[in-house]
Short mmCIF file of C-alpha atoms and ligand atoms in Angstrom, two decimals:
data_model
loop_
_atom_site.label_atom_id
_atom_site.label_comp_id
_atom_site.label_asym_id
_atom_site.label_seq_id
_atom_site.Cartn_x
_atom_site.Cartn_y
_atom_site.Cartn_z
CA UNK X 1 -31.06 40.21 91.69
CA UNK X 2 -30.40 43.40 93.63
CA UNK X 3 -32.69 45.07 96.14
CA UNK X 4 -36.34 45.28 95.16
CA UNK X 5 -39.02 47.84 95.84
CA UNK X 6 -42.72 47.18 95.74
CA UNK X 7 -44.76 49.22 93.30
CA UNK X 8 -48.51 49.53 93.06
CA UNK X 9 -50.05 50.60 89.78
CA UNK X 10 -52.95 49.89 87.46
CA UNK X 11 -52.53 48.58 83.96
CA UNK X 12 -55.60 48.70 81.71
CA UNK X 13 -57.73 49.24 84.79
CA UNK X 14 -56.38 46.25 86.71
CA UNK X 15 -54.44 46.87 89.93
CA UNK X 16 -51.03 45.26 90.44
CA UNK X 17 -48.71 45.10 93.42
CA UNK X 18 -45.25 43.88 92.43
CA UNK X 19 -41.67 43.84 93.67
CA UNK X 20 -39.30 45.27 91.07
CA UNK X 21 -35.61 45.94 90.78
CA UNK X 22 -35.06 49.70 90.33
CA UNK X 23 -33.33 49.14 86.99
CA UNK X 24 -36.31 47.31 85.48
CA UNK X 25 -37.71 49.30 82.57
CA UNK X 26 -41.46 49.79 82.40
CA UNK X 27 -41.40 48.08 78.98
CA UNK X 28 -39.80 44.96 80.47
CA UNK X 29 -42.08 45.08 83.49
CA UNK X 30 -45.11 45.01 81.19
CA UNK X 31 -43.72 42.28 78.98
CA UNK X 32 -41.91 39.99 81.39
CA UNK X 33 -43.60 40.54 84.74
CA UNK X 34 -47.17 41.10 83.57
CA UNK X 35 -46.86 39.06 80.34
CA UNK X 36 -48.45 41.90 78.37
CA UNK X 37 -46.32 41.36 75.30
CA UNK X 38 -48.35 43.66 73.07
CA UNK X 39 -45.99 46.48 74.00
CA UNK X 40 -43.00 45.95 71.73
CA UNK X 41 -39.36 46.85 72.22
CA UNK X 42 -37.20 47.94 69.32
CA UNK X 43 -34.41 50.33 70.16
CA UNK X 44 -34.50 51.07 73.89
CA UNK X 45 -33.41 54.64 73.34
CA UNK X 46 -36.63 56.40 72.53
CA UNK X 47 -36.33 56.52 68.76
CA UNK X 48 -38.52 53.77 67.29
CA UNK X 49 -41.72 54.29 69.27
CA UNK X 50 -42.67 50.59 69.42
CA UNK X 51 -42.84 50.68 73.23
CA UNK X 52 -45.20 53.66 73.50
CA UNK X 53 -47.85 53.33 76.22
CA UNK X 54 -50.06 55.79 78.09
CA UNK X 55 -48.89 56.89 81.53
CA UNK X 56 -51.70 58.74 83.29
CA UNK X 57 -53.24 59.34 79.87
CA UNK X 58 -50.14 60.68 78.13
CA UNK X 59 -48.12 58.85 75.48
CA UNK X 60 -44.62 58.02 76.72
CA UNK X 61 -41.78 55.67 75.80
CA UNK X 62 -41.99 52.76 78.23
CA UNK X 63 -38.32 51.99 77.47
CA UNK X 64 -37.40 55.38 78.97
CA UNK X 65 -39.32 55.02 82.22
CA UNK X 66 -38.23 52.78 85.11
CA UNK X 67 -41.06 50.69 86.50
CA UNK X 68 -40.42 52.24 89.96
CA UNK X 69 -41.19 55.66 88.47
CA UNK X 70 -44.63 54.39 87.48
CA UNK X 71 -45.50 53.58 91.10
CA UNK X 72 -49.05 54.89 91.64
CA UNK X 73 -49.64 55.54 87.94
CA UNK X 74 -52.33 54.38 85.56
CA UNK X 75 -50.87 52.66 82.53
CA UNK X 76 -52.74 51.81 79.34
CA UNK X 77 -51.33 49.42 76.79
CA UNK X 78 -52.55 48.11 73.46
CA UNK X 79 -54.17 45.15 75.25
CA UNK X 80 -56.65 47.55 76.80
CA UNK X 81 -57.92 49.08 73.56
CA UNK X 82 -60.38 46.44 72.38
CA UNK X 83 -63.22 45.08 74.44
CA UNK X 84 -63.33 41.37 73.61
CA UNK X 85 -66.95 40.30 73.36
CA UNK X 86 -66.21 36.73 74.47
CA UNK X 87 -64.59 37.92 77.71
CA UNK X 88 -61.34 36.12 76.87
CA UNK X 89 -59.19 39.21 77.24
CA UNK X 90 -57.82 38.53 73.79
CA UNK X 91 -59.46 40.54 70.99
CA UNK X 92 -59.98 38.54 67.82
CA UNK X 93 -59.61 40.32 64.46
CA UNK X 94 -63.20 39.46 63.58
CA UNK X 95 -64.34 40.92 66.85
CA UNK X 96 -66.80 43.76 66.49
CA UNK X 97 -65.40 45.44 69.58
CA UNK X 98 -62.05 46.53 68.21
CA UNK X 99 -61.22 50.12 69.11
CA UNK X 100 -62.19 52.33 66.13
CA UNK X 101 -58.50 53.10 65.52
CA UNK X 102 -57.68 49.39 65.45
CA UNK X 103 -60.57 48.71 63.10
CA UNK X 104 -59.46 51.49 60.76
CA UNK X 105 -55.89 50.11 60.69
CA UNK X 106 -57.22 46.68 59.81
CA UNK X 107 -59.45 47.96 57.04
CA UNK X 108 -56.93 50.38 55.51
CA UNK X 109 -53.99 47.97 55.65
CA UNK X 110 -52.31 50.28 58.13
CA UNK X 111 -50.10 47.41 59.24
CA UNK X 112 -48.14 44.57 57.73
CA UNK X 113 -45.87 42.78 60.22
CA UNK X 114 -47.46 44.71 63.07
CA UNK X 115 -44.29 45.33 65.06
CA UNK X 116 -44.71 49.10 65.11
CA UNK X 117 -48.50 49.03 65.43
CA UNK X 118 -49.11 48.85 69.21
CA UNK X 119 -46.94 51.91 69.81
CA UNK X 120 -48.57 53.85 66.99
CA UNK X 121 -52.05 53.00 68.26
CA UNK X 122 -51.17 54.24 71.75
CA UNK X 123 -49.84 57.52 70.34
CA UNK X 124 -53.01 57.96 68.31
CA UNK X 125 -55.46 57.56 71.20
CA UNK X 126 -54.56 60.87 72.91
CA UNK X 127 -53.67 62.47 69.56
CA UNK X 128 -57.18 61.97 68.16
CA UNK X 129 -58.73 63.12 71.43
CA UNK X 130 -56.79 66.37 71.18
CA UNK X 131 -57.09 66.67 67.39
CA UNK X 132 -60.41 65.12 66.38
CA UNK X 133 -60.13 66.44 62.81
CA UNK X 134 -56.43 66.31 61.90
CA UNK X 135 -55.09 67.23 58.46
CA UNK X 136 -52.47 65.12 56.74
CA UNK X 137 -49.58 67.21 57.98
CA UNK X 138 -50.71 66.90 61.59
CA UNK X 139 -51.12 63.15 61.15
CA UNK X 140 -47.64 62.78 59.67
CA UNK X 141 -46.20 64.88 62.47
CA UNK X 142 -47.93 62.69 65.06
CA UNK X 143 -46.49 59.60 63.36
CA UNK X 144 -42.98 61.04 63.18
CA UNK X 145 -42.09 59.52 66.54
CA UNK X 146 -42.60 56.02 65.12
CA UNK X 147 -40.56 53.93 62.73
CA UNK X 148 -42.34 51.47 60.46
CA UNK X 149 -40.22 49.29 58.20
CA UNK X 150 -43.14 47.80 56.24
CA UNK X 151 -45.95 50.10 55.22
CA UNK X 152 -44.27 53.23 53.89
CA UNK X 153 -46.68 55.07 56.22
CA UNK X 154 -49.15 55.85 53.43
CA UNK X 155 -51.81 53.43 54.63
CA UNK X 156 -51.22 54.43 58.24
CA UNK X 157 -52.10 58.01 57.33
CA UNK X 158 -55.22 56.75 55.55
CA UNK X 159 -56.16 54.67 58.59
CA UNK X 160 -55.82 57.62 60.95
CA UNK X 161 -58.04 59.75 58.74
CA UNK X 162 -60.64 56.95 58.56
CA UNK X 163 -60.56 56.53 62.32
CA UNK X 164 -61.02 60.26 62.82
CA UNK X 165 -64.05 60.29 60.50
CA UNK X 166 -65.62 57.31 62.27
CA UNK X 167 -64.97 58.66 65.75
CA UNK X 168 -66.50 62.02 64.83
CA UNK X 169 -69.86 60.45 64.03
CA UNK M 1 -29.02 46.33 76.52
CA UNK M 2 -30.24 46.87 80.05
CA UNK M 3 -29.11 49.36 82.68
CA UNK M 4 -26.63 48.29 85.37
CA UNK M 5 -28.06 47.96 88.89
CA UNK M 6 -28.41 51.10 90.97
CA UNK M 7 -29.99 52.21 94.20
CA UNK M 8 -33.18 54.24 93.81
CA UNK M 9 -34.03 57.08 96.17
CA UNK M 10 -37.20 59.13 96.01
CA UNK M 11 -36.73 62.15 98.29
CA UNK M 12 -39.74 64.16 99.43
CA UNK M 13 -38.10 67.58 99.27
CA UNK M 14 -35.42 69.44 97.32
CA UNK M 15 -33.28 69.73 100.44
CA UNK M 16 -33.51 66.00 101.06
CA UNK M 17 -32.51 65.36 97.44
CA UNK M 18 -29.48 67.58 97.87
CA UNK M 19 -28.37 65.89 101.08
CA UNK M 20 -28.56 62.49 99.37
CA UNK M 21 -26.51 63.83 96.43
CA UNK M 22 -23.99 65.39 98.81
CA UNK M 23 -23.64 62.16 100.80
CA UNK M 24 -23.25 59.96 97.72
CA UNK M 25 -20.81 62.13 95.76
CA UNK M 26 -20.05 61.52 92.08
CA UNK M 27 -21.79 58.13 92.05
CA UNK M 28 -25.23 59.71 92.40
CA UNK M 29 -27.28 61.46 89.75
CA UNK M 30 -30.60 63.27 89.78
CA UNK M 31 -33.26 61.55 87.66
CA UNK M 32 -35.64 64.09 86.12
CA UNK M 33 -37.61 63.10 83.00
CA UNK M 34 -35.04 60.42 82.23
CA UNK M 35 -35.20 61.10 78.50
CA UNK M 36 -31.44 61.64 78.20
CA UNK M 37 -30.25 59.72 81.25
CA UNK M 38 -32.15 56.45 80.72
CA UNK M 39 -31.02 55.97 77.08
CA UNK M 40 -27.39 56.39 78.18
CA UNK M 41 -27.98 53.94 81.04
CA UNK M 42 -29.67 51.47 78.69
CA UNK M 43 -26.47 51.49 76.64
CA UNK M 44 -24.37 51.45 79.82
CA UNK M 45 -22.65 54.65 78.79
CA UNK M 46 -23.69 55.84 82.24
CA UNK M 47 -23.75 53.58 85.30
CA UNK M 48 -24.67 55.75 88.26
CA UNK M 49 -24.66 53.93 91.61
CA UNK M 50 -27.60 55.92 92.94
CA UNK M 51 -30.48 57.68 91.20
CA UNK M 52 -32.23 60.46 93.09
CA UNK M 53 -35.70 60.74 91.55
CA UNK M 54 -36.76 64.40 91.62
CA UNK M 55 -39.84 63.78 89.47
CA UNK M 56 -42.38 64.24 92.29
CA UNK M 57 -40.92 67.38 93.81
CA UNK M 58 -43.73 69.80 93.08
CA UNK M 59 -41.65 72.70 94.43
CA UNK M 60 -39.58 72.34 91.24
CA UNK M 61 -42.56 72.56 88.92
CA UNK M 62 -44.50 75.41 87.39
CA UNK M 63 -44.44 78.55 85.29
CA UNK M 64 -44.82 81.87 87.12
CA UNK M 65 -45.24 85.16 85.31
CA UNK M 66 -43.47 87.91 87.22
CA UNK M 67 -42.69 85.28 89.81
CA UNK M 68 -38.94 85.27 89.50
CA UNK M 69 -37.27 84.90 92.87
CA UNK M 70 -34.94 87.72 91.90
CA UNK M 71 -35.73 91.40 91.63
CA UNK M 72 -36.76 91.40 87.97
CA UNK M 73 -40.35 90.66 87.10
CA UNK M 74 -39.30 87.99 84.64
CA UNK M 75 -40.85 84.68 83.75
CA UNK M 76 -39.85 81.96 86.23
CA UNK M 77 -39.90 78.33 85.10
CA UNK M 78 -39.34 75.51 87.59
CA UNK M 79 -36.74 72.89 86.64
CA UNK M 80 -39.21 69.98 86.58
CA UNK M 81 -41.57 71.70 84.18
CA UNK M 82 -42.02 69.30 81.30
CA UNK M 83 -41.34 70.19 77.69
CA UNK M 84 -45.01 69.54 76.86
CA UNK M 85 -46.16 72.02 79.55
CA UNK M 86 -43.91 74.72 78.11
CA UNK M 87 -45.15 73.92 74.63
CA UNK M 88 -48.79 74.41 75.65
CA UNK M 89 -48.35 77.38 77.95
CA UNK M 90 -50.10 80.60 76.91
CA UNK M 91 -47.91 82.59 79.31
CA UNK M 92 -44.77 81.26 77.62
CA UNK M 93 -46.16 82.13 74.19
CA UNK M 94 -46.92 85.62 75.39
CA UNK M 95 -43.81 86.38 77.48
CA UNK M 96 -41.15 84.24 75.84
CA UNK M 97 -42.27 83.60 72.25
CA UNK M 98 -38.76 82.43 71.31
CA UNK M 99 -39.05 79.60 73.83
CA UNK M 100 -42.54 78.72 72.59
CA UNK M 101 -41.32 78.61 68.99
CA UNK M 102 -38.43 76.28 69.87
CA UNK M 103 -40.45 73.72 71.86
CA UNK M 104 -41.99 71.69 68.99
CA UNK M 105 -38.46 71.14 67.64
CA UNK M 106 -37.44 69.16 70.72
CA UNK M 107 -37.76 65.44 70.01
CA UNK M 108 -41.23 63.88 69.69
CA UNK M 109 -44.39 64.49 71.72
CA UNK M 110 -43.88 61.24 73.64
CA UNK M 111 -40.45 62.47 74.79
CA UNK M 112 -41.72 65.97 75.51
CA UNK M 113 -44.36 64.44 77.80
CA UNK M 114 -41.53 63.30 80.11
CA UNK M 115 -38.46 65.45 79.44
CA UNK M 116 -37.95 68.54 81.59
CA UNK M 117 -36.46 71.97 81.15
CA UNK M 118 -34.01 71.52 84.04
CA UNK M 119 -32.88 68.16 82.69
CA UNK M 120 -32.19 69.62 79.28
CA UNK M 121 -30.19 72.55 80.71
CA UNK M 122 -28.21 70.31 83.09
CA UNK M 123 -27.51 67.80 80.32
CA UNK M 124 -26.14 70.60 78.09
CA UNK M 125 -26.22 68.72 74.82
CA UNK M 126 -24.64 71.03 72.19
CA UNK M 127 -27.48 70.09 69.83
CA UNK M 128 -30.22 70.93 72.36
CA UNK M 129 -32.59 73.83 71.77
CA UNK M 130 -33.17 75.04 75.33
CA UNK M 131 -29.60 76.06 76.23
CA UNK M 132 -29.36 78.20 73.05
CA UNK M 133 -32.76 79.76 73.80
CA UNK M 134 -31.78 80.58 77.40
CA UNK M 135 -28.50 82.08 76.20
CA UNK M 136 -30.31 84.25 73.63
CA UNK M 137 -32.82 85.42 76.25
CA UNK M 138 -30.09 86.24 78.78
CA UNK M 139 -31.73 83.97 81.34
CA UNK M 140 -30.52 83.40 84.87
CA UNK M 141 -30.41 79.86 86.15
CA UNK M 142 -31.24 79.08 89.77
CA UNK M 143 -29.22 76.38 91.53
CA UNK M 144 -29.40 74.93 95.00
CA UNK M 145 -26.71 72.96 96.83
CA UNK M 146 -25.73 72.14 100.41
CA UNK M 147 -24.53 75.74 100.86
CA UNK M 148 -27.86 77.18 99.73
CA UNK M 149 -29.21 78.91 96.64
CA UNK M 150 -27.22 80.71 93.98
CA UNK M 151 -27.99 82.10 90.55
CA UNK M 152 -25.75 82.02 87.50
CA UNK M 153 -26.10 84.08 84.33
CA UNK M 154 -26.76 81.55 81.57
CA UNK M 155 -23.69 82.62 79.58
CA UNK M 156 -21.56 81.41 82.52
CA UNK M 157 -23.52 78.18 83.02
CA UNK M 158 -22.51 76.15 79.97
CA UNK M 159 -18.79 75.52 80.30
CA UNK M 160 -18.11 73.08 77.48
CA UNK M 161 -19.09 69.82 75.83
CA UNK M 162 -21.91 68.39 78.02
CA UNK M 163 -20.43 70.44 80.88
CA UNK M 164 -21.94 73.08 83.14
CA UNK M 165 -21.18 75.09 86.26
CA UNK M 166 -23.38 72.67 88.21
CA UNK M 167 -21.66 70.88 91.12
CA UNK M 168 -22.49 67.16 91.58
CA UNK M 169 -24.46 67.93 94.74
CA UNK M 170 -26.38 70.84 93.21
CA UNK M 171 -29.77 70.86 91.54
CA UNK M 172 -31.11 73.22 88.93
CA UNK M 173 -34.24 74.59 90.61
CA UNK M 174 -35.43 76.89 87.85
CA UNK M 175 -34.67 79.55 85.33
CA UNK M 176 -35.68 83.17 85.15
CA UNK M 177 -36.18 84.90 81.82
CA UNK M 178 -36.10 88.73 81.89
CA UNK M 179 -38.93 90.57 80.12
CA UNK M 180 -38.25 91.51 76.49
CA UNK M 181 -37.68 95.25 75.97
CA UNK M 182 -40.29 97.15 73.95
CA UNK M 183 -39.77 96.90 70.20
CA UNK M 184 -38.32 93.40 70.38
CA UNK M 185 -38.96 90.52 68.01
CA UNK M 186 -37.65 86.96 68.22
CA UNK M 187 -37.33 84.00 65.88
CA UNK M 188 -36.23 80.38 66.15
CA UNK M 189 -35.25 78.32 63.11
CA UNK M 190 -33.77 74.88 62.79
CA UNK M 191 -32.95 72.26 60.21
CA UNK M 192 -32.99 68.58 61.13
CA UNK M 193 -33.03 65.54 58.89
CA UNK M 194 -36.44 64.38 60.04
CA UNK M 195 -39.10 65.83 62.30
CA UNK M 196 -37.96 65.22 65.89
CA UNK M 197 -34.30 64.50 65.12
CA UNK M 198 -31.59 66.53 66.77
CA UNK M 199 -30.77 69.75 64.90
CA UNK M 200 -28.09 69.89 62.24
CA UNK M 201 -28.07 73.62 62.97
CA UNK M 202 -30.47 75.87 64.88
CA UNK M 203 -30.55 79.64 65.30
CA UNK M 204 -32.16 81.94 67.89
CA UNK M 205 -32.50 85.64 67.02
CA UNK M 206 -33.64 88.42 69.36
CA UNK M 207 -33.79 91.88 67.80
CA UNK M 208 -34.71 95.22 69.40
CA UNK M 209 -35.52 98.14 67.09
CA UNK M 210 -35.96 101.80 68.02
CA UNK M 211 -38.84 103.92 66.70
CA UNK M 212 -36.83 104.66 63.54
CA UNK M 213 -36.32 100.96 62.82
CA UNK M 214 -32.64 100.98 63.82
CA UNK M 215 -31.36 97.92 65.67
CA UNK M 216 -30.35 98.85 69.20
CA UNK M 217 -29.62 95.32 70.35
CA UNK M 218 -29.31 91.95 68.62
CA UNK M 219 -28.77 88.62 70.25
CA UNK M 220 -27.85 85.66 68.06
CA UNK M 221 -27.17 82.17 69.38
CA UNK M 222 -26.71 78.88 67.60
CA UNK M 223 -26.99 75.22 68.48
CA UNK M 224 -25.28 72.15 67.08
CA UNK M 225 -22.30 74.16 65.80
CA UNK M 226 -19.89 73.86 68.75
CA UNK M 227 -19.24 72.44 72.22
CA UNK M 228 -22.39 74.06 73.56
CA UNK M 229 -24.71 76.89 72.66
CA UNK M 230 -22.68 79.48 70.72
CA UNK M 231 -23.15 83.22 70.95
CA UNK M 232 -22.38 84.92 67.60
CA UNK M 233 -20.66 88.00 69.01
CA UNK M 234 -19.13 89.42 65.84
CA UNK M 235 -22.43 89.35 64.00
CA UNK M 236 -24.28 90.79 67.02
CA UNK M 237 -21.87 93.72 67.28
CA UNK M 238 -22.02 94.44 63.55
CA UNK M 239 -25.82 94.66 63.68
CA UNK M 240 -25.97 97.31 66.37
CA UNK M 241 -27.02 100.76 65.06
CA UNK M 242 -27.89 99.35 61.66
CA UNK M 243 -31.18 99.06 59.82
CA UNK M 244 -31.81 95.38 59.14
CA UNK M 245 -31.85 95.58 55.36
CA UNK M 246 -31.44 92.43 53.26
CA UNK M 247 -27.74 93.32 52.96
CA UNK M 248 -27.32 93.71 56.71
CA UNK M 249 -28.88 90.32 57.51
CA UNK M 250 -26.85 88.68 54.73
CA UNK M 251 -23.65 90.17 56.17
CA UNK M 252 -24.63 88.86 59.58
CA UNK M 253 -25.12 85.36 58.15
CA UNK M 254 -21.69 85.59 56.54
CA UNK M 255 -20.05 86.74 59.78
CA UNK M 256 -21.69 83.90 61.71
CA UNK M 257 -20.63 81.28 59.19
CA UNK M 258 -17.05 82.46 58.74
CA UNK M 259 -16.05 84.06 62.06
CA UNK M 260 -18.35 83.18 64.94
CA UNK M 261 -18.64 79.42 64.59
CA UNK M 262 -16.29 76.49 64.14
CA UNK M 263 -18.78 73.69 63.56
CA UNK M 264 -17.96 70.00 63.94
CA UNK M 265 -18.20 67.42 61.17
CA UNK M 266 -19.95 64.18 62.05
CA UNK M 267 -22.09 61.47 60.48
CA UNK M 268 -25.01 63.90 60.30
CA UNK M 269 -23.37 66.78 58.42
CA UNK M 270 -20.01 68.10 57.25
CA UNK M 271 -18.59 71.27 58.78
CA UNK M 272 -19.03 73.08 55.46
CA UNK M 273 -22.71 72.11 55.28
CA UNK M 274 -23.25 73.32 58.85
CA UNK M 275 -21.62 76.65 57.95
CA UNK M 276 -23.92 77.01 54.98
CA UNK M 277 -27.00 76.20 57.08
CA UNK M 278 -25.88 78.69 59.73
CA UNK M 279 -25.37 81.37 57.07
CA UNK M 280 -28.85 80.92 55.59
CA UNK M 281 -30.75 80.32 58.85
CA UNK M 282 -29.15 83.35 60.52
CA UNK M 283 -30.26 85.68 57.75
CA UNK M 284 -33.78 84.22 57.76
CA UNK M 285 -34.11 84.33 61.53
CA UNK M 286 -32.90 87.93 61.71
CA UNK M 287 -35.27 88.98 58.98
CA UNK M 288 -38.23 87.34 60.74
CA UNK M 289 -37.26 88.73 64.15
CA UNK M 290 -36.88 92.25 62.71
CA UNK M 291 -40.29 92.08 61.05
CA UNK M 292 -41.84 90.89 64.28
CA UNK M 293 -40.05 93.69 66.15
CA UNK M 294 -41.52 96.23 63.76
CA UNK M 295 -44.92 94.74 64.55
CA UNK M 296 -45.48 93.74 60.94
C1 FAD G 301 -35.33 60.10 70.74
C2 FAD G 301 -34.94 61.35 71.48
C3 FAD G 301 -34.81 62.53 70.77
C4 FAD G 301 -34.46 63.70 71.43
N1 FAD G 301 -34.35 64.84 70.70
C5 FAD G 301 -34.02 65.99 71.33
C6 FAD G 301 -33.90 67.20 70.60
O1 FAD G 301 -34.14 67.27 69.40
N2 FAD G 301 -33.54 68.32 71.30
C7 FAD G 301 -33.29 68.30 72.65
O2 FAD G 301 -32.97 69.33 73.22
N3 FAD G 301 -33.41 67.17 73.35
C8 FAD G 301 -33.76 66.03 72.74
N4 FAD G 301 -33.87 64.88 73.48
C9 FAD G 301 -33.56 64.94 74.94
C10 FAD G 301 -34.75 65.41 75.76
O3 FAD G 301 -35.07 66.76 75.47
C11 FAD G 301 -34.51 65.30 77.27
O4 FAD G 301 -35.75 65.41 77.87
C12 FAD G 301 -33.62 66.32 77.93
O5 FAD G 301 -32.41 66.48 77.28
C13 FAD G 301 -33.27 65.90 79.35
O6 FAD G 301 -34.32 66.15 80.21
P1 FAD G 301 -34.80 65.05 81.23
O7 FAD G 301 -35.73 65.74 82.16
O8 FAD G 301 -35.30 63.90 80.52
O9 FAD G 301 -33.45 64.75 82.03
P2 FAD G 301 -32.80 63.39 82.53
O10 FAD G 301 -32.58 62.48 81.41
O11 FAD G 301 -33.54 62.88 83.71
O12 FAD G 301 -31.40 63.97 83.04
C14 FAD G 301 -30.41 64.42 82.14
C15 FAD G 301 -29.16 64.83 82.95
O13 FAD G 301 -29.41 66.01 83.70
C16 FAD G 301 -29.29 65.77 85.10
N5 FAD G 301 -30.39 66.52 85.71
C17 FAD G 301 -31.71 66.44 85.37
N6 FAD G 301 -32.43 67.35 86.06
C18 FAD G 301 -31.57 68.02 86.85
C19 FAD G 301 -31.72 69.10 87.78
N7 FAD G 301 -32.91 69.67 88.02
N8 FAD G 301 -30.62 69.54 88.41
C20 FAD G 301 -29.41 68.98 88.15
N9 FAD G 301 -29.21 67.98 87.28
C21 FAD G 301 -30.27 67.50 86.63
C22 FAD G 301 -29.38 64.27 85.27
O14 FAD G 301 -28.69 63.85 86.40
C23 FAD G 301 -28.74 63.79 83.98
O15 FAD G 301 -27.35 63.83 84.08
C24 FAD G 301 -34.22 63.69 72.85
C25 FAD G 301 -34.38 62.51 73.56
C26 FAD G 301 -34.72 61.34 72.89
C27 FAD G 301 -34.86 60.08 73.68
S1 FES G 302 -38.08 50.62 72.25
FE1 FES G 302 -38.76 52.43 73.18
S2 FES G 302 -38.65 53.84 71.58
FE2 FES G 302 -37.75 52.10 70.68
S1 FES G 303 -46.00 47.13 60.02
FE1 FES G 303 -44.04 46.22 60.11
S2 FES G 303 -42.90 47.76 61.12
FE2 FES G 303 -44.75 48.76 60.76
#
């Protein structure tokens, strides 16, 4: 391993202080160093969207950010969306405390294998904050930065609409 | 794949960044939003020895109306201004509507949240929107190196395929867009395979009409049809002193497709298809720009 630098950042509200090699991608830092494997890695060139996380509240590709660049930042990943009622840190599908977007995906069959899902969910959190009542075209545009090989997107669009309705009330 | 090892430097000023670049020579590269550089490093197409992270240099950020460092009261945009800031800026919509119209065509929101204007101009991808927009708007790019500041007219900045007038120890600090003359309308059009993909062809049109509706100046630039942004000179010249009738814009499209461009063929589109797109998009963009110029 080459030289390391120490970074300090928060991930899902928890503070971390870690030595990293400059070339370590944020996606690999989350997965390998912090064992937060909910953030997926597909293409490593920004196209598939599986690695999308929030950096200081904005959706970004974690495969196109070096961990050292996130020094001082607040990161949110899919693991931070649900609030597990049993305190385990691991949300269970039957858990009542799924994030409304997660619950809508589950109910509308917005996922099949689930590989693309964490990235899509992280894109949707700020998207629905900015667009609380999106039409289908806006939803499809928001999803355009994500590749899903299973669903054909139809049920994802339905899920987003359902989540928007629920979050409005 | 993963990037090769490199040394990471985070300077606290532009001048410090430049002295690191000057000391390290060709092995060092500025790291801006990373949205072009990191993918190429992930595939090891680029293996810089040193990355100079200019992300936190606030002196390179911001949009200033009438704040150009030069004598014109143009719109000044700092190099580290992110695509998403430009996209949301009311000042940009008001003062440089062509730029505002092009922004949503650049990649996806997640990429626009990181990618920067300066990075896009320095990278000079022939399929990129911003170089063609800056060429159409006759922008002036501001550079700083060990010898100090200089400005370059955008038409002299892009020198070829992914090549610019930038020296390895220089940084783009910003760009200055002159005000649009009265009676000017602009339009940006592009065709890509899917939302967020790089353009198959894109067109920027800037049209100035006099009180009688006659075109006094037309600027037409295209992306994804050559080694860099392409200025369609023949078509521009033919439009001057003409009324932009359907025939006139059709002729311009024909001149662009047959004289002004020599588009490449690649896996995304044949040269003939690119010519056809350029022909149609040019006519549409001119028509829209002329209607906007007439205030319709
Ligand atoms: C999936 C995907 C799709 C994309 N689609 C598009 C698209 O449709 N259209 C488009 O235009 N772009 C597209 N991009 C590229 C994106 O717009 C980049 O943000 C942009 O090209 C580079 O900006 P950056 O700030 O990320 O630069 P970086 O990647 O950090 O740098 C790019 C290059 O410029 C140099 N550089 C950066 N800043 C400066 C500076 N201030 N002075 C001197 N040199 C500098 C770097 O050293 C490097 O060589 C896409 C990217 C991805 C990943
Ligand atoms: S892994 Fe980051 S976009 Fe595909
Ligand atoms: S659910 Fe399988 S890739 Fe989207």
